[in-house]
Amino acid sequence: LILGLWAHVQRIARVDYLPSGRAMLATLTALLVLAYCLPVRSQPPADLAIVPGAISFDWLILFIHPLSDLLGSPGWVWALLFATTALLFALPLLPLRVGAPVAVVDPPNCTGCDRCLADCPYAAIGMVAHPSRPGARLAVVDADLCASCGLCAGSCPSSTPFRRQEPLHTGIDLPQRSVNELRAQLENELARLGTVAGRARIVIFSCRHAADAKLLAAIDTAVIPLLCAGQLPPAFIEYALRGGADGVVLGACRAGGCEFRLGERWLTDRLSGKRPPELRARVPVERWQTVHAGPRDRTELLAAVAEFRRGIETLGPIGEQLPPYFRKVVHDS
């Protein structure tokens, strides 16, 4: 069992060896129910003076004997067991899903800060000596391990939308959904929302593996999809509010239910200041909210956004309520 566990966790980082308390309690309950309904009973004590006329085979421990009779030969049973064991050993070595482009490092913008290395759920990032900066380090991506989640882009300090660079190049990014593309889409949506008067303007950043937020797109609501909630740098919340949004909603998977293991956890830690990059404390907490909702929790998402909107409408437009240093968009300064 230990060898099997070791083989299973070789391709991931920050392994949780124990399941949640709820999962352990559910497993214990299931075992107790099975023990009561289908108990495994021992055979009578062995008596070497007699040959037993009949032996009852329990379904859990002695299944191998009926299987041998079914296949007609013990040799087939051994072959089946060896084939199954070989398959289980081969599973950790099989390639991951193909098709999605992997993360790409941009050496001129990589500072060698180790944040992407620390945040990658699949140990797909390593550090090497920087080819053009003596003494500096450079992130490298193992394409065989990368799951294309984007958590590395969300952790990169160069992923802030406030940089004046056009286009925005970051130290590490995903070609299929770059930080520059996120900023461009956000700016376009903010420009559209800027034409709406008399209504609360809300931006929703939605993980594609969480509850579908597309139905919430409206004249006063912009929905921006993410590969994973952890892909979003926290600075995008401040950027959206500075750009004219009255509120920001972050749609993430349920706690512990991230498609990429750690996305919603890293997002929560970044927003609470426990993990870099942090959301700056001067961003009004009443103007943003995280909604944890799984793919089947669309009703919960709709209700949470509706309640958040009522709260924003009570606060009123963000406009002149913010101090001048916050209202000014740094991207234009």
Tab-separated table of C-alpha atoms in Angstrom:
chain	number	residue	atom	x	y	z
A	1	LEU	CA	0.000	0.000	0.000
A	2	ILE	CA	2.825	2.405	0.816
A	3	LEU	CA	4.530	1.641	-2.498
A	4	GLY	CA	1.279	2.213	-4.360
A	5	LEU	CA	0.716	5.521	-2.553
A	6	TRP	CA	4.263	6.626	-3.382
A	7	ALA	CA	3.762	5.836	-7.090
A	8	HIS	CA	0.445	7.665	-7.101
A	9	VAL	CA	1.716	10.959	-5.668
A	10	GLN	CA	4.929	11.305	-7.649
A	11	ARG	CA	3.365	13.659	-10.203
A	12	ILE	CA	1.725	16.124	-7.841
A	13	ALA	CA	2.868	18.598	-5.206
A	14	ARG	CA	1.515	19.381	-1.737
A	15	VAL	CA	0.001	15.945	-1.287
A	16	ASP	CA	-2.842	15.477	1.182
A	17	TYR	CA	-2.358	11.915	2.371
A	18	LEU	CA	-5.522	11.923	4.449
A	19	PRO	CA	-8.984	12.682	3.075
A	20	SER	CA	-11.308	15.166	4.723
A	21	GLY	CA	-13.016	14.322	7.988
A	22	ARG	CA	-16.357	13.974	6.205
A	23	ALA	CA	-14.913	11.472	3.722
A	24	MET	CA	-13.333	9.415	6.496
A	25	LEU	CA	-16.588	9.393	8.474
A	26	ALA	CA	-18.553	8.340	5.366
A	27	THR	CA	-16.064	5.503	4.698
A	28	LEU	CA	-16.274	4.305	8.288
A	29	THR	CA	-20.074	4.340	8.144
A	30	ALA	CA	-20.081	2.355	4.886
A	31	LEU	CA	-17.739	-0.272	6.358
A	32	LEU	CA	-19.914	-0.619	9.456
A	33	VAL	CA	-23.039	-1.048	7.325
A	34	LEU	CA	-21.294	-3.692	5.175
A	35	ALA	CA	-20.017	-5.491	8.260
A	36	TYR	CA	-23.556	-5.685	9.591
A	37	CYS	CA	-25.306	-6.609	6.330
A	38	LEU	CA	-22.624	-8.839	4.746
A	39	PRO	CA	-20.285	-9.909	7.539
A	40	VAL	CA	-17.097	-11.807	6.722
A	41	ARG	CA	-17.250	-14.982	8.803
A	42	SER	CA	-14.337	-17.268	9.636
A	43	GLN	CA	-14.456	-20.960	8.759
A	44	PRO	CA	-14.710	-23.500	11.584
A	45	PRO	CA	-11.413	-24.437	13.277
A	46	ALA	CA	-9.301	-26.773	11.171
A	47	ASP	CA	-9.505	-30.488	11.990
A	48	LEU	CA	-6.688	-32.352	10.239
A	49	ALA	CA	-8.331	-35.699	11.022
A	50	ILE	CA	-11.169	-35.128	8.580
A	51	VAL	CA	-11.581	-33.881	5.031
A	52	PRO	CA	-14.197	-31.100	4.890
A	53	GLY	CA	-17.078	-31.916	2.625
A	54	ALA	CA	-17.978	-28.314	1.768
A	55	ILE	CA	-16.344	-24.928	2.233
A	56	SER	CA	-18.281	-21.668	1.967
A	57	PHE	CA	-16.381	-18.848	0.259
A	58	ASP	CA	-16.929	-15.360	1.583
A	59	TRP	CA	-17.186	-12.568	-0.987
A	60	LEU	CA	-14.322	-10.415	0.302
A	61	ILE	CA	-11.309	-12.576	1.163
A	62	LEU	CA	-11.721	-15.922	-0.621
A	63	PHE	CA	-13.051	-14.624	-3.939
A	64	ILE	CA	-9.938	-15.963	-5.699
A	65	HIS	CA	-11.152	-19.589	-5.450
A	66	PRO	CA	-14.506	-19.151	-7.241
A	67	LEU	CA	-12.642	-17.041	-9.817
A	68	SER	CA	-10.224	-19.924	-10.407
A	69	ASP	CA	-13.134	-22.312	-10.968
A	70	LEU	CA	-14.798	-19.832	-13.305
A	71	LEU	CA	-11.694	-19.371	-15.481
A	72	GLY	CA	-10.963	-23.103	-15.473
A	73	SER	CA	-7.307	-22.860	-14.454
A	74	PRO	CA	-5.241	-21.212	-11.714
A	75	GLY	CA	-2.833	-20.090	-14.441
A	76	TRP	CA	-5.439	-17.728	-15.867
A	77	VAL	CA	-6.015	-16.258	-12.412
A	78	TRP	CA	-2.290	-15.577	-11.996
A	79	ALA	CA	-2.141	-14.029	-15.478
A	80	LEU	CA	-5.101	-11.768	-14.629
A	81	LEU	CA	-3.524	-10.700	-11.348
A	82	PHE	CA	-0.152	-9.936	-12.972
A	83	ALA	CA	-1.830	-7.958	-15.786
A	84	THR	CA	-3.900	-5.919	-13.319
A	85	THR	CA	-0.846	-5.204	-11.167
A	86	ALA	CA	1.195	-4.135	-14.207
A	87	LEU	CA	-1.606	-1.787	-15.299
A	88	LEU	CA	-1.779	-0.166	-11.872
A	89	PHE	CA	1.984	0.366	-11.862
A	90	ALA	CA	1.820	1.861	-15.368
A	91	LEU	CA	-0.974	4.348	-14.617
A	92	PRO	CA	1.261	7.007	-12.969
A	93	LEU	CA	3.603	6.821	-15.976
A	94	LEU	CA	0.953	7.336	-18.649
A	95	PRO	CA	0.916	10.797	-20.289
A	96	LEU	CA	-1.566	13.372	-19.064
A	97	ARG	CA	-4.363	14.652	-21.266
A	98	VAL	CA	-3.056	16.223	-24.460
A	99	GLY	CA	-4.336	19.095	-26.513
A	100	ALA	CA	-4.102	22.052	-24.126
A	101	PRO	CA	-0.967	24.200	-24.550
A	102	VAL	CA	1.266	24.204	-21.498
A	103	ALA	CA	2.552	27.214	-19.579
A	104	VAL	CA	5.286	29.256	-21.271
A	105	VAL	CA	8.073	31.157	-19.496
A	106	ASP	CA	9.183	34.551	-20.820
A	107	PRO	CA	12.839	34.934	-19.680
A	108	PRO	CA	13.007	38.767	-19.921
A	109	ASN	CA	10.068	39.063	-17.508
A	110	CYS	CA	10.879	36.143	-15.186
A	111	THR	CA	12.467	37.335	-11.941
A	112	GLY	CA	13.190	33.858	-10.552
A	113	CYS	CA	11.005	34.568	-7.495
A	114	ASP	CA	9.893	30.925	-7.018
A	115	ARG	CA	6.205	31.820	-6.647
A	116	CYS	CA	5.109	29.680	-9.596
A	117	LEU	CA	7.258	26.836	-8.276
A	118	ALA	CA	5.567	27.063	-4.875
A	119	ASP	CA	2.026	27.261	-6.287
A	120	CYS	CA	2.095	24.607	-9.028
A	121	PRO	CA	-0.167	21.695	-7.962
A	122	TYR	CA	1.636	19.168	-10.196
A	123	ALA	CA	5.342	19.879	-9.568
A	124	ALA	CA	5.608	20.897	-13.214
A	125	ILE	CA	7.898	23.896	-12.617
A	126	GLY	CA	11.586	23.897	-11.745
A	127	MET	CA	14.281	26.556	-11.470
A	128	VAL	CA	17.535	26.801	-13.423
A	129	ALA	CA	20.245	29.411	-13.827
A	130	HIS	CA	19.097	32.372	-15.899
A	131	PRO	CA	20.862	32.333	-19.288
A	132	SER	CA	21.317	36.111	-19.497
A	133	ARG	CA	21.418	37.258	-15.853
A	134	PRO	CA	24.360	35.968	-13.816
A	135	GLY	CA	23.301	34.873	-10.368
A	136	ALA	CA	19.588	34.947	-11.239
A	137	ARG	CA	17.265	32.002	-11.737
A	138	LEU	CA	14.707	31.158	-14.387
A	139	ALA	CA	11.540	29.071	-14.184
A	140	VAL	CA	11.244	26.076	-16.535
A	141	VAL	CA	8.108	24.060	-17.284
A	142	ASP	CA	7.945	20.280	-17.631
A	143	ALA	CA	5.440	19.856	-20.453
A	144	ASP	CA	4.698	16.268	-19.410
A	145	LEU	CA	3.492	17.404	-15.977
A	146	CYS	CA	1.800	20.724	-16.778
A	147	ALA	CA	-2.013	20.518	-16.556
A	148	SER	CA	-2.630	23.970	-18.143
A	149	CYS	CA	-4.386	25.313	-15.056
A	150	GLY	CA	-2.913	28.826	-15.012
A	151	LEU	CA	-2.168	28.942	-11.278
A	152	CYS	CA	1.407	29.903	-12.096
A	153	ALA	CA	0.225	32.970	-14.036
A	154	GLY	CA	-1.952	33.996	-11.111
A	155	SER	CA	1.050	33.850	-8.769
A	156	CYS	CA	3.525	35.707	-10.989
A	157	PRO	CA	4.350	39.240	-9.711
A	158	SER	CA	4.550	40.503	-13.306
A	159	SER	CA	0.915	39.529	-13.940
A	160	THR	CA	-0.478	42.744	-12.515
A	161	PRO	CA	-2.777	44.586	-14.978
A	162	PHE	CA	-1.450	47.959	-13.772
A	163	ARG	CA	1.736	47.596	-15.835
A	164	ARG	CA	1.757	50.007	-18.752
A	165	GLN	CA	3.300	47.441	-21.077
A	166	GLU	CA	1.357	46.831	-24.294
A	167	PRO	CA	0.923	43.995	-24.865
A	168	LEU	CA	1.350	42.781	-21.313
A	169	HIS	CA	4.085	40.126	-21.126
A	170	THR	CA	4.376	38.160	-17.895
A	171	GLY	CA	7.076	35.931	-16.477
A	172	ILE	CA	4.947	32.825	-17.026
A	173	ASP	CA	1.613	32.543	-18.806
A	174	LEU	CA	-0.756	30.293	-20.753
A	175	PRO	CA	-0.978	30.877	-24.517
A	176	GLN	CA	-4.657	29.881	-24.703
A	177	ARG	CA	-5.763	32.394	-22.027
A	178	SER	CA	-3.056	34.932	-21.325
A	179	VAL	CA	-3.065	37.647	-18.668
A	180	ASN	CA	-2.849	40.217	-21.466
A	181	GLU	CA	-6.018	38.756	-22.979
A	182	LEU	CA	-7.754	38.909	-19.599
A	183	ARG	CA	-6.799	42.562	-19.193
A	184	ALA	CA	-7.942	43.445	-22.717
A	185	GLN	CA	-11.295	41.721	-22.202
A	186	LEU	CA	-11.754	43.411	-18.835
A	187	GLU	CA	-11.011	46.840	-20.312
A	188	ASN	CA	-13.501	46.262	-23.118
A	189	GLU	CA	-16.176	45.187	-20.651
A	190	LEU	CA	-15.461	48.162	-18.385
A	191	ALA	CA	-15.830	50.488	-21.366
A	192	ARG	CA	-19.199	48.872	-22.134
A	193	LEU	CA	-20.363	49.078	-18.536
A	194	GLY	CA	-19.320	52.726	-18.457
A	195	THR	CA	-22.204	53.545	-20.772
A	196	VAL	CA	-24.738	52.120	-18.284
A	197	ALA	CA	-26.332	54.721	-16.017
A	198	GLY	CA	-28.457	54.253	-12.933
A	199	ARG	CA	-27.596	50.585	-12.373
A	200	ALA	CA	-24.949	48.776	-10.362
A	201	ARG	CA	-22.167	47.599	-12.669
A	202	ILE	CA	-20.718	44.223	-11.734
A	203	VAL	CA	-17.815	42.222	-13.149
A	204	ILE	CA	-17.832	38.443	-12.624
A	205	PHE	CA	-14.633	36.437	-12.997
A	206	SER	CA	-15.854	32.868	-13.395
A	207	CYS	CA	-13.915	29.585	-13.288
A	208	ARG	CA	-14.988	27.387	-16.200
A	209	HIS	CA	-15.145	24.348	-13.896
A	210	ALA	CA	-17.391	26.052	-11.332
A	211	ALA	CA	-21.059	27.009	-11.693
A	212	ASP	CA	-21.713	28.439	-15.151
A	213	ALA	CA	-22.047	32.222	-14.908
A	214	LYS	CA	-22.717	32.905	-18.593
A	215	LEU	CA	-26.439	33.346	-17.970
A	216	LEU	CA	-25.646	36.306	-15.725
A	217	ALA	CA	-24.149	38.352	-18.565
A	218	ALA	CA	-26.298	41.449	-19.067
A	219	ILE	CA	-26.138	45.125	-19.874
A	220	ASP	CA	-24.948	45.864	-16.337
A	221	THR	CA	-23.000	42.627	-15.752
A	222	ALA	CA	-19.802	41.445	-17.419
A	223	VAL	CA	-18.744	37.787	-17.212
A	224	ILE	CA	-15.078	36.985	-17.832
A	225	PRO	CA	-14.198	33.255	-17.958
A	226	LEU	CA	-11.062	31.791	-16.383
A	227	LEU	CA	-9.331	28.446	-16.845
A	228	CYS	CA	-9.246	28.214	-13.053
A	229	ALA	CA	-10.107	30.660	-10.288
A	230	GLY	CA	-6.471	30.527	-9.181
A	231	GLN	CA	-5.428	31.929	-12.568
A	232	LEU	CA	-6.699	35.399	-11.613
A	233	PRO	CA	-4.108	37.750	-10.077
A	234	PRO	CA	-5.804	39.585	-7.162
A	235	ALA	CA	-4.807	42.948	-8.643
A	236	PHE	CA	-7.528	42.451	-11.265
A	237	ILE	CA	-10.152	43.120	-8.577
A	238	GLU	CA	-8.644	46.503	-7.801
A	239	TYR	CA	-8.169	47.194	-11.504
A	240	ALA	CA	-11.855	46.494	-12.212
A	241	LEU	CA	-13.001	48.769	-9.393
A	242	ARG	CA	-10.660	51.541	-10.477
A	243	GLY	CA	-11.963	51.167	-14.008
A	244	GLY	CA	-15.564	51.845	-13.024
A	245	ALA	CA	-17.060	48.565	-11.809
A	246	ASP	CA	-19.213	48.965	-8.695
A	247	GLY	CA	-18.581	45.392	-7.563
A	248	VAL	CA	-16.581	42.277	-8.438
A	249	VAL	CA	-17.667	38.652	-7.984
A	250	LEU	CA	-15.198	35.752	-8.092
A	251	GLY	CA	-16.807	32.452	-9.073
A	252	ALA	CA	-14.766	29.495	-7.790
A	253	CYS	CA	-15.289	25.793	-7.211
A	254	ARG	CA	-16.440	24.488	-3.865
A	255	ALA	CA	-13.822	24.306	-1.135
A	256	GLY	CA	-11.713	21.226	-1.823
A	257	GLY	CA	-13.404	20.629	-5.180
A	258	CYS	CA	-11.009	22.427	-7.527
A	259	GLU	CA	-10.478	20.719	-10.886
A	260	PHE	CA	-6.772	21.456	-10.467
A	261	ARG	CA	-6.611	20.630	-6.735
A	262	LEU	CA	-5.415	23.959	-5.298
A	263	GLY	CA	-6.957	26.763	-7.370
A	264	GLU	CA	-9.738	27.870	-5.031
A	265	ARG	CA	-7.440	27.417	-2.007
A	266	TRP	CA	-4.705	29.647	-3.423
A	267	LEU	CA	-7.290	32.250	-4.483
A	268	THR	CA	-8.710	32.369	-0.957
A	269	ASP	CA	-5.236	32.659	0.600
A	270	ARG	CA	-4.238	35.456	-1.763
A	271	LEU	CA	-7.380	37.450	-1.082
A	272	SER	CA	-6.945	37.055	2.674
A	273	GLY	CA	-3.298	38.120	2.564
A	274	LYS	CA	-1.916	34.710	3.549
A	275	ARG	CA	-0.198	34.076	0.226
A	276	PRO	CA	1.437	36.307	-2.382
A	277	PRO	CA	0.389	38.057	-4.457
A	278	GLU	CA	-2.043	39.601	-1.993
A	279	LEU	CA	-5.017	41.837	-2.605
A	280	ARG	CA	-4.115	45.261	-1.241
A	281	ALA	CA	-5.861	46.112	2.025
A	282	ARG	CA	-7.151	49.442	0.712
A	283	VAL	CA	-9.494	47.681	-1.732
A	284	PRO	CA	-13.003	48.036	-0.189
A	285	VAL	CA	-14.007	44.579	1.083
A	286	GLU	CA	-17.687	45.343	0.612
A	287	ARG	CA	-17.121	45.766	-3.129
A	288	TRP	CA	-15.992	42.200	-3.890
A	289	GLN	CA	-17.140	38.713	-2.984
A	290	THR	CA	-16.059	35.127	-3.628
A	291	VAL	CA	-18.793	32.600	-4.419
A	292	HIS	CA	-17.859	28.923	-4.078
A	293	ALA	CA	-20.280	26.957	-6.258
A	294	GLY	CA	-19.777	23.691	-8.116
A	295	PRO	CA	-21.026	22.892	-11.637
A	296	ARG	CA	-24.440	21.860	-10.268
A	297	ASP	CA	-24.767	24.859	-7.959
A	298	ARG	CA	-25.996	27.379	-10.527
A	299	THR	CA	-29.008	28.283	-8.378
A	300	GLU	CA	-26.727	29.073	-5.450
A	301	LEU	CA	-24.545	31.232	-7.700
A	302	LEU	CA	-27.537	33.179	-9.028
A	303	ALA	CA	-28.824	33.759	-5.503
A	304	ALA	CA	-25.406	34.871	-4.218
A	305	VAL	CA	-24.899	37.330	-7.083
A	306	ALA	CA	-28.420	38.715	-6.647
A	307	GLU	CA	-27.787	39.298	-2.946
A	308	PHE	CA	-24.402	40.863	-3.693
A	309	ARG	CA	-26.045	43.193	-6.224
A	310	ARG	CA	-28.585	44.355	-3.640
A	311	GLY	CA	-25.748	45.170	-1.294
A	312	ILE	CA	-23.894	47.116	-3.995
A	313	GLU	CA	-27.041	49.054	-4.865
A	314	THR	CA	-27.369	49.991	-1.210
A	315	LEU	CA	-23.791	51.294	-1.210
A	316	GLY	CA	-24.418	53.273	-4.377
A	317	PRO	CA	-22.059	53.911	-7.327
A	318	ILE	CA	-18.395	53.574	-6.547
A	319	GLY	CA	-17.599	56.954	-8.184
A	320	GLU	CA	-16.836	59.696	-5.704
A	321	GLN	CA	-17.013	57.379	-2.676
A	322	LEU	CA	-13.405	56.366	-3.247
A	323	PRO	CA	-10.401	58.535	-2.404
A	324	PRO	CA	-8.547	60.122	-5.343
A	325	TYR	CA	-5.534	57.809	-5.050
A	326	PHE	CA	-7.837	54.824	-5.578
A	327	ARG	CA	-9.989	56.308	-8.332
A	328	LYS	CA	-7.028	57.022	-10.572
A	329	VAL	CA	-6.278	54.135	-12.921
A	330	VAL	CA	-2.538	53.486	-12.633
A	331	HIS	CA	-2.486	51.889	-16.086
A	332	ASP	CA	-2.938	55.382	-17.568
A	333	SER	CA	-0.537	57.165	-15.239
